[in-house]
Amino acid sequence: MFLALLACSPSDPLDVEWRQEEVSGVAGVIGAMTAGGHVVGGLRDDLTVSAGVLGMATASPLVLETVADADVGRFCGCALHDTTRDEVVVFGGRDGDFVRAASAERIDLGSGEVQTLTGAEDVGTIGCSAVFAEQVGYGYVFGGGRGPFSADTWRYDPADGTLLLLDAPGPSARYDTATVQLPDGDMLIASGMGDGPTFHTDVWRFDVDTETWSELATSGDFVGRRFPFASLGPDAAFLYLGFGSDDPAGQSVLADLWALDLETGAWSPLETELPRARGFALSLPGPEGSLGTMAYGGDGQLRLVDDAWTLWVR
């Protein structure tokens, strides 16, 4: 009986480990935008900017393949995957001249057709956050920087490609948040950098049904940062967040891992052997049963960290 109970006992979601992934298909990038299993753009090791749209051919080993090309190469923006139309929409970021790309594009993954969205100048920010909520049929874009930081929340309507600024007070102005999507379609953001600079430690949830923000009460000594790795745990009970940069210019990067209990709001530092420090890495879905894959990223001198690691519960 004891052995049977032991065999059926659930794993501890705070007992995790990183396992290195083989990665192939394309050269590594820094600061690319991710949308589900898709990767858009990014800064290459030679400091040129990619316009490629990549899909995950396999998760383990990690194979990325080019499925389309955007008209504008960019990095450090945000993107969403419209799952009903199989389109990727990319907003803002920096272009090949390292200045703000104040624009947005929708890319049909079937035909490769690219359409520039009109009226997207204010939505095309650096370091924005975006999700597509299939449940309501809209995309949502929050924050970023366009000179001053933004606290705006926009609704994207794929039916006609329009963008509407919502009256949705919530998080303070910031960019480079950790962004994940909950199973019900809601957007969850954590941390990010705002004026000061301030590296925020707060966590917010955007309800796509009511189009309102609510703050999660949290406790613990979590360290704020920008552009971290982030993923959800089994049953979306925990947010796993780590790495990223604690410097306004990205000149220092972190190597740590935290878990946020989304029911109690408690942050816990996780003790586990860590990959090399990095910021601006890709947060990808990872193999089935995993907690997600962290791929590539940059060190404090904007040099490519050319490897990938998957997080697992032991």
PDB file of C-alpha atoms in Angstrom, residues 37-188:
ATOM      1  CA  GLY A  37       5.302  28.257 -30.978  1.00  0.00           C
ATOM      2  CA  HIS A  38       6.182  30.969 -33.490  1.00  0.00           C
ATOM      3  CA  VAL A  39       9.229  33.228 -33.406  1.00  0.00           C
ATOM      4  CA  VAL A  40       9.316  36.569 -35.212  1.00  0.00           C
ATOM      5  CA  GLY A  41      12.417  38.571 -36.064  1.00  0.00           C
ATOM      6  CA  GLY A  42      15.257  39.030 -33.611  1.00  0.00           C
ATOM      7  CA  LEU A  43      18.765  40.431 -33.500  1.00  0.00           C
ATOM      8  CA  ARG A  44      21.406  38.133 -34.985  1.00  0.00           C
ATOM      9  CA  ASP A  45      24.907  37.664 -33.606  1.00  0.00           C
ATOM     10  CA  ASP A  46      26.302  39.966 -36.337  1.00  0.00           C
ATOM     11  CA  LEU A  47      23.850  42.708 -35.197  1.00  0.00           C
ATOM     12  CA  THR A  48      21.686  42.437 -38.309  1.00  0.00           C
ATOM     13  CA  VAL A  49      17.937  42.131 -37.784  1.00  0.00           C
ATOM     14  CA  SER A  50      15.847  39.196 -38.975  1.00  0.00           C
ATOM     15  CA  ALA A  51      12.495  39.501 -40.737  1.00  0.00           C
ATOM     16  CA  GLY A  52      11.831  35.768 -40.571  1.00  0.00           C
ATOM     17  CA  VAL A  53       8.757  34.153 -39.069  1.00  0.00           C
ATOM     18  CA  LEU A  54       9.694  30.756 -37.659  1.00  0.00           C
ATOM     19  CA  GLY A  55       7.618  27.815 -36.587  1.00  0.00           C
ATOM     20  CA  MET A  56       8.570  24.970 -34.260  1.00  0.00           C
ATOM     21  CA  ALA A  57       8.935  21.859 -36.405  1.00  0.00           C
ATOM     22  CA  THR A  58       9.749  19.747 -33.344  1.00  0.00           C
ATOM     23  CA  ALA A  59      10.048  20.638 -29.675  1.00  0.00           C
ATOM     24  CA  SER A  60      12.717  18.112 -28.662  1.00  0.00           C
ATOM     25  CA  PRO A  61      15.149  18.356 -30.288  1.00  0.00           C
ATOM     26  CA  LEU A  62      14.177  21.976 -30.879  1.00  0.00           C
ATOM     27  CA  VAL A  63      13.939  22.552 -34.632  1.00  0.00           C
ATOM     28  CA  LEU A  64      12.839  25.969 -35.892  1.00  0.00           C
ATOM     29  CA  GLU A  65      12.018  26.466 -39.569  1.00  0.00           C
ATOM     30  CA  THR A  66      11.175  29.569 -41.592  1.00  0.00           C
ATOM     31  CA  VAL A  67       7.480  29.599 -42.528  1.00  0.00           C
ATOM     32  CA  ALA A  68       7.120  33.211 -43.754  1.00  0.00           C
ATOM     33  CA  ASP A  69       8.875  36.572 -43.903  1.00  0.00           C
ATOM     34  CA  ALA A  70       7.697  39.927 -42.600  1.00  0.00           C
ATOM     35  CA  ASP A  71       8.259  43.089 -44.619  1.00  0.00           C
ATOM     36  CA  VAL A  72      10.080  44.772 -41.724  1.00  0.00           C
ATOM     37  CA  GLY A  73      12.861  43.139 -39.731  1.00  0.00           C
ATOM     38  CA  ARG A  74      12.445  43.944 -36.050  1.00  0.00           C
ATOM     39  CA  PHE A  75      13.282  42.845 -32.511  1.00  0.00           C
ATOM     40  CA  CYS A  76      12.038  43.677 -28.999  1.00  0.00           C
ATOM     41  CA  GLY A  77       8.416  44.213 -30.001  1.00  0.00           C
ATOM     42  CA  CYS A  78       5.515  41.837 -29.366  1.00  0.00           C
ATOM     43  CA  ALA A  79       3.483  39.381 -31.390  1.00  0.00           C
ATOM     44  CA  LEU A  80       0.331  37.285 -31.223  1.00  0.00           C
ATOM     45  CA  HIS A  81      -0.872  34.220 -33.107  1.00  0.00           C
ATOM     46  CA  ASP A  82      -4.437  34.479 -34.418  1.00  0.00           C
ATOM     47  CA  THR A  83      -5.265  30.789 -34.148  1.00  0.00           C
ATOM     48  CA  THR A  84      -8.588  31.110 -35.993  1.00  0.00           C
ATOM     49  CA  ARG A  85      -6.966  32.515 -39.148  1.00  0.00           C
ATOM     50  CA  ASP A  86      -3.445  31.112 -38.663  1.00  0.00           C
ATOM     51  CA  GLU A  87      -1.927  34.566 -38.842  1.00  0.00           C
ATOM     52  CA  VAL A  88       0.876  36.101 -36.821  1.00  0.00           C
ATOM     53  CA  VAL A  89       0.531  39.796 -36.018  1.00  0.00           C
ATOM     54  CA  VAL A  90       3.674  41.636 -34.933  1.00  0.00           C
ATOM     55  CA  PHE A  91       3.742  45.059 -33.268  1.00  0.00           C
ATOM     56  CA  GLY A  92       6.498  47.621 -32.836  1.00  0.00           C
ATOM     57  CA  GLY A  93      10.006  46.771 -31.714  1.00  0.00           C
ATOM     58  CA  ARG A  94      13.241  48.143 -33.118  1.00  0.00           C
ATOM     59  CA  ASP A  95      14.148  47.949 -36.796  1.00  0.00           C
ATOM     60  CA  GLY A  96      17.483  47.419 -38.536  1.00  0.00           C
ATOM     61  CA  ASP A  97      18.570  50.949 -37.599  1.00  0.00           C
ATOM     62  CA  PHE A  98      17.843  50.178 -33.907  1.00  0.00           C
ATOM     63  CA  VAL A  99      15.061  52.796 -33.787  1.00  0.00           C
ATOM     64  CA  ARG A 100      11.387  52.224 -33.006  1.00  0.00           C
ATOM     65  CA  ALA A 101       9.445  50.468 -35.725  1.00  0.00           C
ATOM     66  CA  ALA A 102       6.166  52.337 -35.224  1.00  0.00           C
ATOM     67  CA  SER A 103       4.102  49.879 -37.234  1.00  0.00           C
ATOM     68  CA  ALA A 104       2.360  46.514 -37.178  1.00  0.00           C
ATOM     69  CA  GLU A 105       2.039  43.700 -39.707  1.00  0.00           C
ATOM     70  CA  ARG A 106      -0.230  40.682 -40.056  1.00  0.00           C
ATOM     71  CA  ILE A 107       1.355  37.683 -41.741  1.00  0.00           C
ATOM     72  CA  ASP A 108      -0.701  34.846 -43.208  1.00  0.00           C
ATOM     73  CA  LEU A 109       1.208  31.672 -42.356  1.00  0.00           C
ATOM     74  CA  GLY A 110      -0.491  29.740 -45.143  1.00  0.00           C
ATOM     75  CA  SER A 111       0.060  32.087 -48.083  1.00  0.00           C
ATOM     76  CA  GLY A 112       2.922  34.193 -46.723  1.00  0.00           C
ATOM     77  CA  GLU A 113       0.970  37.362 -47.551  1.00  0.00           C
ATOM     78  CA  VAL A 114       1.925  40.375 -45.419  1.00  0.00           C
ATOM     79  CA  GLN A 115      -0.418  43.283 -44.677  1.00  0.00           C
ATOM     80  CA  THR A 116       0.621  46.468 -42.894  1.00  0.00           C
ATOM     81  CA  LEU A 117      -2.026  47.533 -40.381  1.00  0.00           C
ATOM     82  CA  THR A 118      -3.223  51.117 -40.619  1.00  0.00           C
ATOM     83  CA  GLY A 119      -3.404  53.318 -37.531  1.00  0.00           C
ATOM     84  CA  ALA A 120      -0.813  51.258 -35.659  1.00  0.00           C
ATOM     85  CA  GLU A 121       1.756  53.995 -35.025  1.00  0.00           C
ATOM     86  CA  ASP A 122       0.939  54.327 -31.315  1.00  0.00           C
ATOM     87  CA  VAL A 123       0.545  50.566 -30.842  1.00  0.00           C
ATOM     88  CA  GLY A 124       3.911  49.871 -32.442  1.00  0.00           C
ATOM     89  CA  THR A 125       5.932  50.250 -29.256  1.00  0.00           C
ATOM     90  CA  ILE A 126       9.192  48.745 -28.031  1.00  0.00           C
ATOM     91  CA  GLY A 127       8.749  45.930 -25.512  1.00  0.00           C
ATOM     92  CA  CYS A 128       4.956  45.621 -25.662  1.00  0.00           C
ATOM     93  CA  SER A 129       2.932  42.580 -24.526  1.00  0.00           C
ATOM     94  CA  ALA A 130       0.350  40.794 -26.693  1.00  0.00           C
ATOM     95  CA  VAL A 131      -2.006  37.803 -26.720  1.00  0.00           C
ATOM     96  CA  PHE A 132      -4.799  36.530 -28.954  1.00  0.00           C
ATOM     97  CA  ALA A 133      -7.881  35.320 -27.072  1.00  0.00           C
ATOM     98  CA  GLU A 134      -9.691  32.811 -29.256  1.00  0.00           C
ATOM     99  CA  GLN A 135     -12.575  32.753 -26.761  1.00  0.00           C
ATOM    100  CA  VAL A 136     -13.570  36.330 -27.655  1.00  0.00           C
ATOM    101  CA  GLY A 137     -11.997  36.583 -31.103  1.00  0.00           C
ATOM    102  CA  TYR A 138      -9.761  39.567 -30.322  1.00  0.00           C
ATOM    103  CA  GLY A 139      -6.109  40.278 -29.719  1.00  0.00           C
ATOM    104  CA  TYR A 140      -4.846  42.584 -26.965  1.00  0.00           C
ATOM    105  CA  VAL A 141      -1.684  44.672 -26.757  1.00  0.00           C
ATOM    106  CA  PHE A 142      -0.368  46.362 -23.615  1.00  0.00           C
ATOM    107  CA  GLY A 143       2.315  48.878 -22.797  1.00  0.00           C
ATOM    108  CA  GLY A 144       5.771  49.259 -24.264  1.00  0.00           C
ATOM    109  CA  GLY A 145       7.857  52.319 -24.950  1.00  0.00           C
ATOM    110  CA  ARG A 146       7.492  54.969 -27.641  1.00  0.00           C
ATOM    111  CA  GLY A 147       9.698  57.647 -26.070  1.00  0.00           C
ATOM    112  CA  PRO A 148       7.839  57.720 -22.766  1.00  0.00           C
ATOM    113  CA  PHE A 149       6.613  54.378 -21.491  1.00  0.00           C
ATOM    114  CA  SER A 150       3.021  53.447 -22.255  1.00  0.00           C
ATOM    115  CA  ALA A 151       0.243  52.073 -20.052  1.00  0.00           C
ATOM    116  CA  ASP A 152      -2.228  51.762 -22.936  1.00  0.00           C
ATOM    117  CA  THR A 153      -4.242  48.632 -23.651  1.00  0.00           C
ATOM    118  CA  TRP A 154      -5.411  48.107 -27.230  1.00  0.00           C
ATOM    119  CA  ARG A 155      -7.928  45.703 -28.742  1.00  0.00           C
ATOM    120  CA  TYR A 156      -7.029  44.208 -32.116  1.00  0.00           C
ATOM    121  CA  ASP A 157      -9.981  43.091 -34.270  1.00  0.00           C
ATOM    122  CA  PRO A 158      -8.782  40.603 -36.899  1.00  0.00           C
ATOM    123  CA  ALA A 159     -12.058  40.846 -38.815  1.00  0.00           C
ATOM    124  CA  ASP A 160     -11.061  44.227 -40.232  1.00  0.00           C
ATOM    125  CA  GLY A 161      -7.508  44.713 -38.913  1.00  0.00           C
ATOM    126  CA  THR A 162      -8.448  47.672 -36.708  1.00  0.00           C
ATOM    127  CA  LEU A 163      -7.029  48.710 -33.342  1.00  0.00           C
ATOM    128  CA  LEU A 164      -9.072  50.329 -30.576  1.00  0.00           C
ATOM    129  CA  LEU A 165      -7.619  52.049 -27.501  1.00  0.00           C
ATOM    130  CA  LEU A 166      -9.524  50.744 -24.471  1.00  0.00           C
ATOM    131  CA  ASP A 167     -10.479  52.609 -21.320  1.00  0.00           C
ATOM    132  CA  ALA A 168      -8.783  49.998 -19.138  1.00  0.00           C
ATOM    133  CA  PRO A 169      -6.749  51.422 -16.241  1.00  0.00           C
ATOM    134  CA  GLY A 170      -4.339  48.949 -14.731  1.00  0.00           C
ATOM    135  CA  PRO A 171      -0.560  48.456 -14.621  1.00  0.00           C
ATOM    136  CA  SER A 172       1.668  51.512 -14.626  1.00  0.00           C
ATOM    137  CA  ALA A 173       3.529  52.406 -17.817  1.00  0.00           C
ATOM    138  CA  ARG A 174       6.295  49.907 -18.576  1.00  0.00           C
ATOM    139  CA  TYR A 175       7.902  47.666 -21.149  1.00  0.00           C
ATOM    140  CA  ASP A 176       9.529  44.215 -21.405  1.00  0.00           C
ATOM    141  CA  THR A 177       7.159  42.471 -19.001  1.00  0.00           C
ATOM    142  CA  ALA A 178       6.915  38.722 -18.552  1.00  0.00           C
ATOM    143  CA  THR A 179       3.754  37.806 -20.451  1.00  0.00           C
ATOM    144  CA  VAL A 180       1.847  34.515 -20.440  1.00  0.00           C
ATOM    145  CA  GLN A 181      -1.676  33.537 -21.416  1.00  0.00           C
ATOM    146  CA  LEU A 182      -3.894  31.676 -18.971  1.00  0.00           C
ATOM    147  CA  PRO A 183      -6.084  28.758 -20.126  1.00  0.00           C
ATOM    148  CA  ASP A 184      -9.203  30.963 -20.156  1.00  0.00           C
ATOM    149  CA  GLY A 185      -7.513  33.408 -22.551  1.00  0.00           C
ATOM    150  CA  ASP A 186      -6.664  36.066 -19.971  1.00  0.00           C
ATOM    151  CA  MET A 187      -3.285  37.815 -20.214  1.00  0.00           C
ATOM    152  CA  LEU A 188      -0.979  37.713 -17.189  1.00  0.00           C
TER     153      LEU A 188
END
